[in-house]
Amino acid sequence: MPKGDGKLIAQNRKARHDYTIVDTIEAGIVLQGTEIKSIRAGRINLKDGFARVRNGEVFLHNVHISPYDQGNIFNHDPLRTRKLLMHKKQIQRLIGETKNTGITLIPLKVYIKNGVAKVLIGLAKGKKKYDKREDLKRKVQNREIERALKNRD
């Protein structure tokens, strides 16, 4: 099964606008208590999230998983740092990649695959303002070309 397959729960659309995605890696998430129920309900926000490698482990920061409505005292801190599950070779590769200046780890998607929550992490390089404008121009041009071809038929 290719990366990113499964039931899509959340997507970080802003990431592709602000960053150039160099590569992607699939990782599992260590969750507590009612967090998986909140994720299945789609109550997760990836907008300001990022991942960081610390002591040979990868952690996900600033990803907001809302408390579960029926969770009462078993609920969790919505913004807690969550550990990501990856192979040692993948983590070593990430350490090497993030030593390069300007490379960041950004969560792109969260999805359920075989009953387990997975996150798609992107190795991203920040875009400059003029890069963003170029992308918007290219998008508009492609849209106009598609429209012209569609009307021609």
Coordinates of N, CA and C in Angstrom, one line a residue:
M1 N 0.8 -1.2 0.0 CA 0.0 0.0 0.0 C 0.9 1.3 0.0
P2 N 0.7 2.2 -0.9 CA 1.5 3.4 -1.0 C 1.3 4.3 0.2
K3 N 2.3 5.2 0.5 CA 2.1 6.1 1.6 C 0.9 7.0 1.5
G4 N 0.2 7.3 2.6 CA -0.9 8.1 2.6 C -2.2 7.5 2.3
D5 N -2.2 6.2 2.1 CA -3.5 5.5 1.9 C -4.2 5.2 3.2
G6 N -5.5 5.2 3.2 CA -6.3 5.0 4.5 C -7.3 6.0 4.5
K7 N -8.1 6.0 5.6 CA -9.2 7.0 5.8 C -8.6 8.3 6.3
L8 N -8.6 9.3 5.4 CA -8.0 10.6 5.7 C -8.9 11.3 6.8
I9 N -8.2 11.8 7.8 CA -8.8 12.4 9.0 C -8.6 13.9 8.9
A10 N -7.3 14.3 8.7 CA -7.0 15.8 8.7 C -5.8 16.0 7.7
Q11 N -5.8 17.2 7.2 CA -4.8 17.5 6.2 C -4.3 18.9 6.5
N12 N -3.0 19.2 6.3 CA -2.4 20.5 6.5 C -2.2 21.1 5.2
R13 N -3.2 21.9 4.7 CA -3.1 22.5 3.4 C -2.2 23.6 3.4
K14 N -2.0 24.3 4.5 CA -1.1 25.5 4.6 C 0.3 25.1 4.4
A15 N 0.7 23.9 4.7 CA 2.1 23.4 4.6 C 2.6 23.5 3.2
R16 N 1.8 23.0 2.2 CA 2.2 23.0 0.8 C 2.3 24.4 0.3
H17 N 1.6 25.4 0.9 CA 1.7 26.8 0.5 C 2.9 27.4 1.0
D18 N 3.2 27.1 2.3 CA 4.4 27.8 3.0 C 5.7 27.1 2.7
Y19 N 5.7 25.8 2.4 CA 6.9 25.0 2.3 C 6.9 24.2 0.9
T20 N 8.1 23.9 0.5 CA 8.4 23.0 -0.6 C 8.6 21.7 0.0
I21 N 7.8 20.7 -0.3 CA 8.0 19.3 0.4 C 9.0 18.6 -0.4
V22 N 10.1 18.2 0.2 CA 11.2 17.5 -0.4 C 10.9 16.0 -0.4
D23 N 10.5 15.4 0.7 CA 10.2 14.0 0.9 C 9.2 13.8 2.0
T24 N 8.5 12.6 2.0 CA 7.5 12.3 3.0 C 7.9 11.0 3.7
I25 N 7.5 10.9 5.0 CA 7.7 9.6 5.7 C 6.5 9.4 6.5
E26 N 6.0 8.1 6.6 CA 4.9 7.7 7.4 C 5.3 7.3 8.8
A27 N 4.6 7.7 9.8 CA 5.0 7.4 11.2 C 3.7 7.1 12.0
G28 N 3.8 6.3 13.0 CA 2.7 6.0 13.9 C 2.8 7.1 15.0
I29 N 1.7 7.2 15.7 CA 1.6 8.2 16.8 C 1.3 7.5 18.1
V30 N 2.0 7.8 19.2 CA 1.7 7.3 20.5 C 0.6 8.2 21.1
L31 N -0.5 7.6 21.4 CA -1.7 8.3 21.9 C -2.1 7.8 23.3
Q32 N -2.8 8.7 24.0 CA -3.2 8.3 25.3 C -4.7 8.3 25.4
G33 N -5.3 7.4 26.1 CA -6.7 7.4 26.4 C -7.7 7.6 25.3
T34 N -8.3 8.8 25.4 CA -9.4 9.1 24.5 C -9.0 9.8 23.2
E35 N -7.7 10.0 23.0 CA -7.2 10.7 21.9 C -7.6 10.1 20.6
I36 N -7.5 8.8 20.5 CA -7.9 8.1 19.2 C -9.4 8.3 18.9
K37 N -10.2 8.4 19.9 CA -11.6 8.7 19.7 C -11.8 10.1 19.1
S38 N -11.1 11.0 19.6 CA -11.1 12.4 19.1 C -10.6 12.4 17.6
I39 N -9.6 11.7 17.4 CA -9.0 11.7 16.0 C -10.0 11.1 15.1
R40 N -10.6 9.9 15.4 CA -11.6 9.3 14.6 C -12.8 10.2 14.3
A41 N -13.1 11.1 15.3 CA -14.2 12.1 15.1 C -13.7 13.3 14.3
G42 N -12.5 13.3 13.9 CA -11.9 14.4 13.1 C -11.6 15.7 13.8
R43 N -11.4 15.6 15.1 CA -11.2 16.7 16.0 C -9.7 16.9 16.2
I44 N -8.9 17.1 15.1 CA -7.5 17.3 15.2 C -7.1 18.5 14.3
N45 N -6.2 19.3 14.7 CA -5.7 20.4 13.9 C -4.2 20.4 13.8
L46 N -3.7 20.3 12.5 CA -2.3 20.2 12.2 C -1.7 21.5 11.8
K47 N -2.4 22.6 11.8 CA -2.0 23.9 11.2 C -0.6 24.4 11.7
D48 N -0.4 24.4 13.0 CA 0.9 25.0 13.6 C 1.8 23.9 14.0
G49 N 1.5 22.6 13.6 CA 2.3 21.5 14.1 C 3.7 21.4 13.4
F50 N 4.6 20.8 14.1 CA 5.9 20.5 13.6 C 6.5 19.3 14.4
A51 N 7.5 18.7 13.8 CA 8.2 17.5 14.5 C 9.6 17.9 14.7
R52 N 10.2 17.3 15.8 CA 11.5 17.6 16.2 C 12.2 16.3 16.6
V53 N 13.4 16.1 16.3 CA 14.2 14.9 16.7 C 15.0 15.3 18.0
R54 N 14.8 14.5 19.0 CA 15.4 14.7 20.3 C 15.8 13.4 20.9
N55 N 17.1 13.2 21.3 CA 17.6 12.0 21.9 C 17.3 10.8 21.1
G56 N 17.4 10.8 19.8 CA 17.2 9.7 18.9 C 15.7 9.3 18.8
E57 N 14.8 10.2 19.2 CA 13.4 9.9 19.1 C 12.7 11.2 18.4
V58 N 11.6 10.9 17.7 CA 10.9 12.0 17.0 C 9.6 12.4 17.8
F59 N 9.4 13.6 18.0 CA 8.3 14.1 18.7 C 7.5 15.1 17.9
L60 N 6.2 15.0 18.0 CA 5.2 15.9 17.3 C 4.8 17.0 18.3
H61 N 5.0 18.3 17.9 CA 4.7 19.4 18.8 C 3.5 20.2 18.1
N62 N 2.8 20.9 19.0 CA 1.7 21.9 18.6 C 0.6 21.3 17.7
V63 N 0.4 20.0 17.8 CA -0.8 19.4 17.1 C -1.9 19.4 18.1
H64 N -3.0 20.0 17.8 CA -4.1 20.1 18.7 C -5.1 19.0 18.5
I65 N -5.3 18.1 19.5 CA -6.3 17.1 19.5 C -7.3 17.4 20.5
S66 N -8.5 17.8 20.1 CA -9.5 18.3 21.1 C -9.9 17.2 22.1
P67 N -10.2 17.6 23.3 CA -10.7 16.6 24.3 C -12.0 15.9 23.8
Y68 N -12.1 14.6 24.1 CA -13.3 13.8 23.7 C -14.4 14.2 24.5
D69 N -15.6 14.4 23.9 CA -16.8 14.9 24.6 C -17.2 14.0 25.8
Q70 N -17.2 12.7 25.6 CA -17.6 11.8 26.7 C -16.5 11.3 27.5
G71 N -15.3 12.0 27.5 CA -14.1 11.5 28.1 C -14.0 11.8 29.6
N72 N -14.8 12.7 30.1 CA -14.7 13.2 31.5 C -13.3 13.3 32.1
I73 N -13.0 12.6 33.2 CA -11.7 12.8 33.8 C -10.5 12.1 33.0
F74 N -10.9 11.3 32.0 CA -9.8 10.6 31.3 C -9.3 11.3 30.1
N75 N -9.8 12.6 29.9 CA -9.3 13.4 28.8 C -7.8 13.8 29.0
H76 N -7.2 14.3 28.0 CA -5.8 14.6 27.9 C -5.6 16.1 27.6
D77 N -4.3 16.5 27.7 CA -3.9 17.9 27.4 C -4.0 18.0 25.8
P78 N -4.8 18.9 25.3 CA -4.9 19.0 23.8 C -3.6 19.2 23.0
L79 N -2.7 20.0 23.6 CA -1.5 20.4 22.9 C -0.2 19.6 23.4
R80 N -0.4 18.5 24.0 CA 0.8 17.8 24.6 C 1.7 17.3 23.5
T81 N 3.0 17.1 23.8 CA 3.9 16.6 22.8 C 3.7 15.1 22.7
R82 N 3.7 14.6 21.4 CA 3.4 13.2 21.2 C 4.6 12.6 20.5
K83 N 4.9 11.4 20.9 CA 6.0 10.6 20.3 C 5.6 10.0 19.0
L84 N 6.5 10.0 18.0 CA 6.2 9.3 16.7 C 7.0 8.0 16.7
L85 N 6.3 7.0 16.1 CA 6.9 5.7 16.0 C 7.5 5.5 14.6
M86 N 8.9 5.4 14.6 CA 9.6 5.2 13.3 C 10.7 4.2 13.5
H87 N 11.2 3.6 12.4 CA 12.3 2.8 12.4 C 13.6 3.6 12.7
K88 N 14.6 2.9 13.3 CA 15.9 3.6 13.7 C 16.5 4.2 12.4
K89 N 16.5 3.5 11.3 CA 17.2 4.0 10.1 C 16.5 5.2 9.6
Q90 N 15.1 5.3 9.7 CA 14.4 6.5 9.3 C 14.7 7.7 10.2
I91 N 14.9 7.4 11.5 CA 15.2 8.5 12.4 C 16.6 9.0 12.1
Q92 N 17.6 8.1 11.9 CA 18.9 8.5 11.5 C 18.9 9.4 10.3
R93 N 18.1 9.0 9.3 CA 18.0 9.8 8.0 C 17.5 11.2 8.3
L94 N 16.5 11.2 9.2 CA 15.9 12.5 9.5 C 16.9 13.4 10.2
I95 N 17.7 12.8 11.1 CA 18.7 13.6 11.8 C 19.7 14.2 10.8
G96 N 20.1 13.4 9.8 CA 21.0 13.9 8.8 C 20.4 15.0 7.9
E97 N 19.1 14.8 7.6 CA 18.4 15.8 6.7 C 18.2 17.1 7.5
T98 N 17.8 17.0 8.8 CA 17.4 18.3 9.5 C 18.6 19.1 9.9
K99 N 19.8 18.4 9.8 CA 21.1 19.2 10.1 C 21.3 20.2 9.0
N100 N 20.8 20.0 7.8 CA 20.8 21.0 6.7 C 20.0 22.2 7.1
T101 N 20.5 23.3 6.7 CA 19.8 24.6 7.1 C 18.5 24.7 6.3
G102 N 17.5 25.1 6.9 CA 16.2 25.3 6.3 C 15.3 24.1 6.1
I103 N 15.7 22.9 6.6 CA 14.8 21.7 6.5 C 14.1 21.6 7.8
T104 N 12.8 21.4 7.7 CA 11.9 21.3 8.8 C 11.0 20.1 8.6
L105 N 10.5 19.5 9.7 CA 9.6 18.4 9.7 C 8.2 18.9 10.0
I106 N 7.3 18.7 9.0 CA 5.9 19.2 9.1 C 4.9 18.1 8.9
P107 N 3.9 18.0 9.8 CA 2.9 17.0 9.6 C 2.0 17.4 8.5
L108 N 1.8 16.5 7.5 CA 1.0 16.8 6.3 C -0.4 16.3 6.4
K109 N -0.5 15.0 6.8 CA -1.8 14.4 6.9 C -1.9 13.5 8.1
V110 N -3.1 13.3 8.7 CA -3.3 12.2 9.7 C -4.4 11.4 9.1
Y111 N -4.2 10.0 9.2 CA -5.2 9.1 8.6 C -5.2 7.8 9.4
I112 N -6.3 7.1 9.2 CA -6.4 5.8 9.9 C -6.1 4.7 8.9
K113 N -5.1 3.9 9.2 CA -4.7 2.8 8.3 C -4.7 1.5 9.1
N114 N -5.5 0.5 8.7 CA -5.6 -0.8 9.4 C -6.0 -0.6 10.8
G115 N -6.8 0.4 11.1 CA -7.2 0.7 12.5 C -6.3 1.4 13.4
V116 N -5.2 1.9 12.8 CA -4.1 2.6 13.6 C -4.0 4.0 13.0
A117 N -3.8 5.0 13.9 CA -3.6 6.4 13.5 C -2.2 6.6 13.0
K118 N -2.0 7.1 11.8 CA -0.7 7.4 11.2 C -0.6 8.9 10.8
V119 N 0.6 9.4 10.8 CA 0.8 10.8 10.4 C 1.8 10.7 9.3
L120 N 1.6 11.5 8.2 CA 2.5 11.7 7.1 C 3.4 12.9 7.4
I121 N 4.7 12.7 7.6 CA 5.6 13.8 8.0 C 6.3 14.2 6.7
G122 N 6.4 15.5 6.4 CA 7.1 16.0 5.2 C 8.4 16.7 5.6
L123 N 9.5 16.4 4.9 CA 10.7 17.1 5.0 C 10.5 18.4 4.2
A124 N 10.4 19.5 4.8 CA 10.0 20.7 4.1 C 11.1 21.8 4.1
K125 N 11.1 22.6 3.1 CA 12.0 23.7 3.0 C 11.2 24.9 2.8
G126 N 11.4 26.0 3.6 CA 10.5 27.1 3.6 C 10.6 27.9 2.3
K127 N 9.4 28.4 1.9 CA 9.4 29.2 0.6 C 9.5 30.7 1.0
K128 N 10.1 31.4 0.1 CA 10.2 32.9 0.2 C 8.9 33.4 -0.4
K129 N 8.6 34.7 -0.1 CA 7.4 35.3 -0.6 C 7.3 35.3 -2.1
Y130 N 8.4 35.5 -2.8 CA 8.3 35.5 -4.3 C 8.0 34.1 -4.8
D131 N 8.5 33.1 -4.1 CA 8.2 31.7 -4.5 C 6.7 31.4 -4.4
K132 N 6.1 31.9 -3.4 CA 4.6 31.7 -3.2 C 3.9 32.4 -4.3
R133 N 4.3 33.6 -4.7 CA 3.7 34.4 -5.7 C 3.8 33.7 -7.1
E134 N 5.0 33.1 -7.3 CA 5.2 32.3 -8.5 C 4.3 31.1 -8.6
D135 N 4.1 30.4 -7.5 CA 3.2 29.3 -7.5 C 1.8 29.7 -7.7
L136 N 1.3 30.8 -7.2 CA 0.0 31.3 -7.4 C -0.2 31.6 -8.9
K137 N 0.8 32.3 -9.5 CA 0.7 32.7 -10.9 C 0.6 31.4 -11.7
R138 N 1.4 30.4 -11.4 CA 1.4 29.2 -12.2 C 0.1 28.5 -12.1
K139 N -0.5 28.5 -10.9 CA -1.8 27.8 -10.6 C -2.9 28.5 -11.4
V140 N -2.9 29.8 -11.4 CA -3.9 30.6 -12.2 C -3.7 30.3 -13.7
Q141 N -2.5 30.3 -14.2 CA -2.3 30.0 -15.6 C -2.8 28.6 -16.0
N142 N -2.5 27.6 -15.2 CA -2.9 26.3 -15.4 C -4.4 26.2 -15.4
R143 N -5.1 26.9 -14.5 CA -6.5 26.9 -14.4 C -7.1 27.5 -15.7
E144 N -6.5 28.6 -16.2 CA -7.0 29.2 -17.4 C -6.8 28.3 -18.6
I145 N -5.7 27.6 -18.7 CA -5.4 26.7 -19.8 C -6.5 25.6 -19.8
E146 N -6.7 25.0 -18.6 CA -7.7 24.0 -18.5 C -9.1 24.4 -18.9
R147 N -9.5 25.7 -18.5 CA -10.8 26.2 -18.8 C -10.9 26.4 -20.4
A148 N -9.8 26.9 -21.0 CA -9.8 27.1 -22.4 C -9.9 25.8 -23.2
L149 N -9.2 24.8 -22.7 CA -9.3 23.5 -23.4 C -10.7 22.9 -23.2
K150 N -11.3 23.1 -22.0 CA -12.6 22.5 -21.8 C -13.7 23.2 -22.6
N151 N -13.5 24.5 -22.8 CA -14.5 25.3 -23.6 C -14.3 25.0 -25.1
R152 N -13.2 24.6 -25.5 CA -12.9 24.3 -26.9 C -13.6 23.1 -27.4
D153 N -13.8 22.1 -26.6 CA -14.4 20.8 -27.0 C -15.9 21.0 -27.3

